[in-house]
Coordinates of C-alpha atoms and ligand atoms in Angstrom, one line a residue:
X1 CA -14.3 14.1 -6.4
X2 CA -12.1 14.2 -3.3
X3 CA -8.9 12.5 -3.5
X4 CA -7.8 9.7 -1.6
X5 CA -5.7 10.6 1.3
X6 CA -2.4 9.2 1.5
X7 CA -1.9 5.5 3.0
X8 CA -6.0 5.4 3.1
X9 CA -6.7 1.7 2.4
X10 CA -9.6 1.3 0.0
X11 CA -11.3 -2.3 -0.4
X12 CA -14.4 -2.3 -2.9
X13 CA -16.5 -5.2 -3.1
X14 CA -13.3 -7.4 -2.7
X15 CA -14.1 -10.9 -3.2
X16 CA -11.6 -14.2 -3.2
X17 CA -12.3 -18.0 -4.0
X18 CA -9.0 -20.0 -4.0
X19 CA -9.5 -21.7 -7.0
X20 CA -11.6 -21.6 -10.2
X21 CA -12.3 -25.0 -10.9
X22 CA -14.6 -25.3 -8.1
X23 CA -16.7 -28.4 -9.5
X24 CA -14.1 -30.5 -9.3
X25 CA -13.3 -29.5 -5.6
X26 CA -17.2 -30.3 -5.1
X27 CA -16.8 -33.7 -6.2
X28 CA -13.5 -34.4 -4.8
X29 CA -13.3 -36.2 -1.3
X30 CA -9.8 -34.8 -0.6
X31 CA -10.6 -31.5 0.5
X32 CA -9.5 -31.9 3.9
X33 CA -12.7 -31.9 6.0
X34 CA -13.1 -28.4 4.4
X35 CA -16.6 -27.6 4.5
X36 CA -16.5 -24.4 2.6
X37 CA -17.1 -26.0 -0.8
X38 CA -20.2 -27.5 0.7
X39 CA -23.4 -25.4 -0.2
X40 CA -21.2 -23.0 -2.0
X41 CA -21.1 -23.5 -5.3
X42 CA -19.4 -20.4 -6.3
X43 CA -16.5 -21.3 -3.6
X44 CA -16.0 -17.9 -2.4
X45 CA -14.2 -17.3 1.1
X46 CA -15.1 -13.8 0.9
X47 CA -17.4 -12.0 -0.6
X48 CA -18.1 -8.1 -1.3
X49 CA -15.9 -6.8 1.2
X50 CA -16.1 -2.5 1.6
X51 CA -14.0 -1.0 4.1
X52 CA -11.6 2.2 4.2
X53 CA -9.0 2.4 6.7
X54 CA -7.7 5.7 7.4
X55 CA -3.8 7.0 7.3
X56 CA -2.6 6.4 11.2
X57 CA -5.8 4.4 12.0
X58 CA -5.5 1.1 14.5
X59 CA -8.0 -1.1 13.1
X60 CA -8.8 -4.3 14.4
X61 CA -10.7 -7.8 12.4
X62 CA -12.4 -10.0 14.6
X63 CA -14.3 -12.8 13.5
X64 CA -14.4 -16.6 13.9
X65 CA -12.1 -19.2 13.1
X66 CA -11.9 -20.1 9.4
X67 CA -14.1 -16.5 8.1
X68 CA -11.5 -15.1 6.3
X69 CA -9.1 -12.8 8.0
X70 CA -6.0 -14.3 7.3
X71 CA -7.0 -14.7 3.6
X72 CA -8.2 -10.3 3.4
X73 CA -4.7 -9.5 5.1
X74 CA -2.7 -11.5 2.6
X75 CA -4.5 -9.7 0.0
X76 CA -3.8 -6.1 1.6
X77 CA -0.3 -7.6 2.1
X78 CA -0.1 -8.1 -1.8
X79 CA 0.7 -12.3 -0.7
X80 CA -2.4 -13.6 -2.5
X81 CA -4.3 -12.0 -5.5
X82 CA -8.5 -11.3 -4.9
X83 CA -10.4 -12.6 -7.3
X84 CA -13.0 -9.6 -7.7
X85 CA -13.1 -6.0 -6.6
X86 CA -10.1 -3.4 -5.4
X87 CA -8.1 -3.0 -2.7
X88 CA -6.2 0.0 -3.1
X89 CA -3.3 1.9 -0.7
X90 CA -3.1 5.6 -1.7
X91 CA -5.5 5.2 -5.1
X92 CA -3.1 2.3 -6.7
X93 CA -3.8 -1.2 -6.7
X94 CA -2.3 -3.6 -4.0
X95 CA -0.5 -6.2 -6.1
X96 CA 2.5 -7.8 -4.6
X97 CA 4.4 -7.3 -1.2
X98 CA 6.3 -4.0 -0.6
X99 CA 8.7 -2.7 2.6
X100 CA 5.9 0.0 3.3
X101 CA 3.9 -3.1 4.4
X102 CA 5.5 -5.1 6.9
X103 CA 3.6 -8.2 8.1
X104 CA 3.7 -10.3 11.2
X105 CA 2.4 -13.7 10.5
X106 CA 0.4 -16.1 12.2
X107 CA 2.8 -18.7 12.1
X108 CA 6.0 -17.5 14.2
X109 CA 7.7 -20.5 12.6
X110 CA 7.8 -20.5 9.2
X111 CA 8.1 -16.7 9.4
X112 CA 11.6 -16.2 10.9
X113 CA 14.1 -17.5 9.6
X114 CA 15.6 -20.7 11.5
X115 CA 19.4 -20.4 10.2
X116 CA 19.5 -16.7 12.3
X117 CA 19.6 -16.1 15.5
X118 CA 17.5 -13.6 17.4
X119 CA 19.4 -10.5 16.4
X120 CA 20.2 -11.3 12.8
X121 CA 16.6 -12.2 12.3
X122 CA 15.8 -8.6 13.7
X123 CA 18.2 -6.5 11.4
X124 CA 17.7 -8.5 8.5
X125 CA 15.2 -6.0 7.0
X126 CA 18.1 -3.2 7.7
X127 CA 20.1 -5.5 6.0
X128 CA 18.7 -5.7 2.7
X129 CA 17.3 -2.0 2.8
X130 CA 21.4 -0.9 3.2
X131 CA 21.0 0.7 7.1
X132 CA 24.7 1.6 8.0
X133 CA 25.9 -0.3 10.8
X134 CA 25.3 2.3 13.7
X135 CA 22.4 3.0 13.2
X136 CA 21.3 -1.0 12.5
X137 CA 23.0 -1.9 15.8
X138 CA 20.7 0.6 17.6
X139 CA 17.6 0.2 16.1
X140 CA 17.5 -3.9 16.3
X141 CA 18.7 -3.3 20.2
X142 CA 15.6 -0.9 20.4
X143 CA 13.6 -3.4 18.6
X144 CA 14.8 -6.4 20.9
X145 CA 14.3 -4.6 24.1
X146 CA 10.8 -3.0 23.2
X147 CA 9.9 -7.2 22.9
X148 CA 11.7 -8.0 25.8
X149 CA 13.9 -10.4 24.2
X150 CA 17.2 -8.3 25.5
X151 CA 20.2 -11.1 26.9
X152 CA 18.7 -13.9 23.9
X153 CA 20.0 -12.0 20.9
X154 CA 22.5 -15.2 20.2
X155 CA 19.8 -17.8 20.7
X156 CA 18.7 -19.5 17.4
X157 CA 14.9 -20.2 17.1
X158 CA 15.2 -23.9 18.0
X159 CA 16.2 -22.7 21.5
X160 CA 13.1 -20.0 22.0
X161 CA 9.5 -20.5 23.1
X162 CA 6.5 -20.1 20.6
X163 CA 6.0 -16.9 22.4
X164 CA 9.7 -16.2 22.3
X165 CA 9.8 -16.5 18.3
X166 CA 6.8 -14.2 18.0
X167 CA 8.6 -11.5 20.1
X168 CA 11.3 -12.1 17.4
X169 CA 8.7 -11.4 14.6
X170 CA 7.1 -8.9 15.9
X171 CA 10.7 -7.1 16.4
X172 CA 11.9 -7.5 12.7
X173 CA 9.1 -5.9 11.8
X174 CA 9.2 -2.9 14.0
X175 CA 13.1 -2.6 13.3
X176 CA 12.4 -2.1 9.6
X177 CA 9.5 0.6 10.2
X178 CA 7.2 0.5 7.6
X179 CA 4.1 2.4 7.2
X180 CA 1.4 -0.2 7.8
X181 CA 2.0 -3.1 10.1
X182 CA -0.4 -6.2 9.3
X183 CA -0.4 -8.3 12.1
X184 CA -2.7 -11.5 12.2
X185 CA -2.8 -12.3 15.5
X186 CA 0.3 -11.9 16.8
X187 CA -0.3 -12.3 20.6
X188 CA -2.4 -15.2 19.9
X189 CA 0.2 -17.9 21.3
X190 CA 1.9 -16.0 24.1
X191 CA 0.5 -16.2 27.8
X192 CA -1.3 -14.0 29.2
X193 CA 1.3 -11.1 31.0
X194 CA 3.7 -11.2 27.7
X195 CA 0.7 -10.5 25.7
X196 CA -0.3 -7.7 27.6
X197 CA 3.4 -6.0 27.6
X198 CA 3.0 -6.5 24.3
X199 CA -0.2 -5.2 23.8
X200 CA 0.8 -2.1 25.4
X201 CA 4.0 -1.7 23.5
X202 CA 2.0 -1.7 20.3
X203 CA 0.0 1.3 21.3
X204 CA 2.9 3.1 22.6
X205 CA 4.9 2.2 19.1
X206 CA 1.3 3.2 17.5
X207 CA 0.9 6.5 19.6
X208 CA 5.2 7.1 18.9
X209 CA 5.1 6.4 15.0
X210 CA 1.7 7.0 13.7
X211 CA 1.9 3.5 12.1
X212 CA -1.5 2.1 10.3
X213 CA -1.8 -1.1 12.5
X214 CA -4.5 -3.7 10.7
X215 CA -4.5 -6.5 13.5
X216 CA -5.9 -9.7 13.3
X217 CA -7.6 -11.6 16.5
X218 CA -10.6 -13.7 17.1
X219 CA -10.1 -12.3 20.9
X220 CA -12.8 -10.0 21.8
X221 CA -11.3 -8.4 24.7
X222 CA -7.7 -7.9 22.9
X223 CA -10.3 -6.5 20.1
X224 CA -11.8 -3.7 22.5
X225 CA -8.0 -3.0 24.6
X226 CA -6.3 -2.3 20.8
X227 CA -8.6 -0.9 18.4
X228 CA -9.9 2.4 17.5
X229 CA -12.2 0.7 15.2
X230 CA -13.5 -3.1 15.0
X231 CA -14.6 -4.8 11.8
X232 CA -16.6 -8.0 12.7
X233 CA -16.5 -10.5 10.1
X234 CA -19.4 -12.6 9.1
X235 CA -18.7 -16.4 9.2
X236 CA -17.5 -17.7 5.8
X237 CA -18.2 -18.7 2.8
X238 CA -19.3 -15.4 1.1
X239 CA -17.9 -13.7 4.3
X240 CA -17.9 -9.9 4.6
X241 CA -17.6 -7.4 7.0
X242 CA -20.7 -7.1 8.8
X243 CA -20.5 -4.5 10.6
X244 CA -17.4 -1.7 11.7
X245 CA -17.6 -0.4 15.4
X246 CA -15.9 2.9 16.3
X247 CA -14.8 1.9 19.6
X248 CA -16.0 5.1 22.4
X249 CA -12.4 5.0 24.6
X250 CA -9.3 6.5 24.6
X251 CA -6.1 4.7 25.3
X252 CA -4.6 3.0 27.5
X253 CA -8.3 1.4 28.5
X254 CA -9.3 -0.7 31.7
X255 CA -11.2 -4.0 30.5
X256 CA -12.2 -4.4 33.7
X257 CA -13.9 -0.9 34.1
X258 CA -18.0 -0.5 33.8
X259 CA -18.0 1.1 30.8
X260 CA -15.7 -0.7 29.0
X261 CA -17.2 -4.2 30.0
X262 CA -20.7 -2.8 28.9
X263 CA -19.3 -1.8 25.4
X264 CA -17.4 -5.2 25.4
X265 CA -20.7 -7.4 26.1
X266 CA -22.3 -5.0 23.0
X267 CA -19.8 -6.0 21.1
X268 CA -19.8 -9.8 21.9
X269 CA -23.4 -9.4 20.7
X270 CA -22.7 -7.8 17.3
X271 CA -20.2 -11.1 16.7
X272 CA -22.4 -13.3 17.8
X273 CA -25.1 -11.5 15.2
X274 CA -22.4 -11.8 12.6
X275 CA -21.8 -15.3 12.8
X276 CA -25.7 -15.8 12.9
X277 CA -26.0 -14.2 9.1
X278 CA -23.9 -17.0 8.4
X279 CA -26.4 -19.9 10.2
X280 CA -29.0 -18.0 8.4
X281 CA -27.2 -18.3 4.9
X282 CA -27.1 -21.9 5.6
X283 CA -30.4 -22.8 6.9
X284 CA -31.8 -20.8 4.0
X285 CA -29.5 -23.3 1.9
X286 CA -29.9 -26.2 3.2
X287 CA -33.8 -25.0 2.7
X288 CA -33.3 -24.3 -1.1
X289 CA -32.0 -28.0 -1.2
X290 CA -34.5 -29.9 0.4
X291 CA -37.5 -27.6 -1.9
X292 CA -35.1 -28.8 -4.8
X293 CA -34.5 -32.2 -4.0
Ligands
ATP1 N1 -4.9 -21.9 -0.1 C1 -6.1 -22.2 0.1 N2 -6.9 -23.0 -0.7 C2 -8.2 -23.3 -0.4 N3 -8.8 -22.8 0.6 C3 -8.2 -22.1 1.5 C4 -6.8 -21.7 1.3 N4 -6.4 -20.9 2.3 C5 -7.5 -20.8 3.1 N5 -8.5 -21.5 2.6 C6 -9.9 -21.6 3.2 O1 -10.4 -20.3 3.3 C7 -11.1 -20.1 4.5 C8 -10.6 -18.9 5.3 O2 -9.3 -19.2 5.7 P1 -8.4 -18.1 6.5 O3 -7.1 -18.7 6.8 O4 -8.4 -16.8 5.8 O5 -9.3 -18.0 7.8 P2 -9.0 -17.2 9.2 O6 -10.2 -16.3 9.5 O7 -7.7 -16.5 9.1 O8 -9.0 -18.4 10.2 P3 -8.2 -18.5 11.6 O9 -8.8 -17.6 12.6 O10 -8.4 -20.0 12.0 O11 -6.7 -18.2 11.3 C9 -11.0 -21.4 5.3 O12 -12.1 -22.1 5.1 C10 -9.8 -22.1 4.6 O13 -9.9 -23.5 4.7
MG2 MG1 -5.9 -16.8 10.2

């Protein structure tokens, strides 16, 4: 048997519900609005998820609101525990955070740290990993500028924009270099110019490092400028991947060019198919129910 290359991400029939006891959560009222428990007896947010994600890859998830992606990258990040299946990095288990891993979350606020300024929050990684203090001083200026955040390095996080904190994320991360950057959607809060310098400094950092990127967006165009390959999820519960895309363009693309919009419009179909196994599920549900009732 061929071995696993190195940094190849495995994920075998990964599944995840967030808690065990789901009949209680069935009966309970305070499940805030959450309609996942409904029709879903087993309470599984995802269910039998394959994929492998090669060493140096740039693979983007795209799927709705709500299916599931934040839920498989804190898994891969080693943040949350699956309930079923593998998810393995080099042959061995994922089972808690590590450096190789660095993550960029959602939530620019509760990520960084709000008792740092700009450039303390950017070396802290070097910090803790022991990086003399030439070579930290050069790498979180690197970091700072690559984000454009050069002349706020003193600023604390209560005096930065959303999209300002981000930048600040998103440069800790690169300053401590890990292997695999898992980003859930980073650029999802910043306007529309800073996402695109950002966008493009990604796949020159990609193209530089030979980083695994696993990125996060329910943006289709930001799905088809970044990725080499798209996974589209289905809609949860029991969400999976539905279908993996290996996108036909080298970089940097032009979203505005024929072929690109063409492929882009294929791809809105395939999402929209996607989210339709999910209507399916539930009609054919809701059907079991009424022959039952
Ligand atoms: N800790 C938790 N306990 C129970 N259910 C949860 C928990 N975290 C997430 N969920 C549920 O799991 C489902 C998937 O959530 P997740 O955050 O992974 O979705 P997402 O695809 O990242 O959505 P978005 O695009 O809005 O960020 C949602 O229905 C959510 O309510
Ligand atoms: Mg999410």
């Amino acid at each position: 048997m061929a071995k696993d290359r190195k940094d190849k991400i495995v994920i075998r029939n990964l599944s995840k519900k967030y808690i065990s006891d789901t009949k209680s959560l069935l009966f309970s009222k305070n499940v805030d609005g959450d309609k996942i428990f409904e029709n879903n007896p087993d309470g599984y947010v995802l269910k039998d998820v394959n994929l492998t994600i090669k060493e140096g890859e740039f693979h983007v998830f795209l799927g709705a609101s709500g299916c599931g992606k934040t839920t498989l990258l804190n898994i891969l990040a080693g943040f949350l525990d699956k309930t079923e299946g593998e998810a393995l990095l080099d042959g061995k288990d994922i089972k808690k955070p590590s450096p190789e891993r660095g993550v960029v979350f959602q939530n620019a606020d509760t990520a960084i740290f709000q008792w740092l300024n700009v450039w303390k929050n950017v070396e802290y990684g070097l910090r803790v990993q022991h990086v003399n203090k030439k070579e930290r001083t050069e790498i979180v200026r690197n970091a700072i500028d690559l984000v454009g955040l050069t002349g706020h390095e003193k600023k604390y996080p209560n005096e930065l924009s959303g999209g300002m904190k981000q930048r600040v994320q998103i440069a800790r991360s690169i300053a401590s270099n890990p292997k695999i950057m898992i980003m859930d959607e980073p650029f999802g809060a910043l306007d529309a110019q800073t996402r695109k310098t950002l966008q493009d400094a990604l796949i020159r950092i990609w193209k530089e490092t030979g980083k695994t990127i696993l990125f996060v967006t329910h943006d289709l165009q930001e799905a088809v400028y970044l990725g080499e390959r798209i996974s589209i999820f289905s809609s949860a519960p029991n969400a999976g991947i539905a279908t993996t895309e290996k996108v036909p363009f080298g970089y940097p693309r032009e979203l505005d060019s024929p072929d690109v919009a063409e492929y882009t419009r294929k791809v809105h179909i395939k999402l929209d198919e996607a989210i339709n196994i999910h209507n399916k599920k539930e009609n054919e549900t809701e059907h079991a129910v009424t022959l039952s009732a």
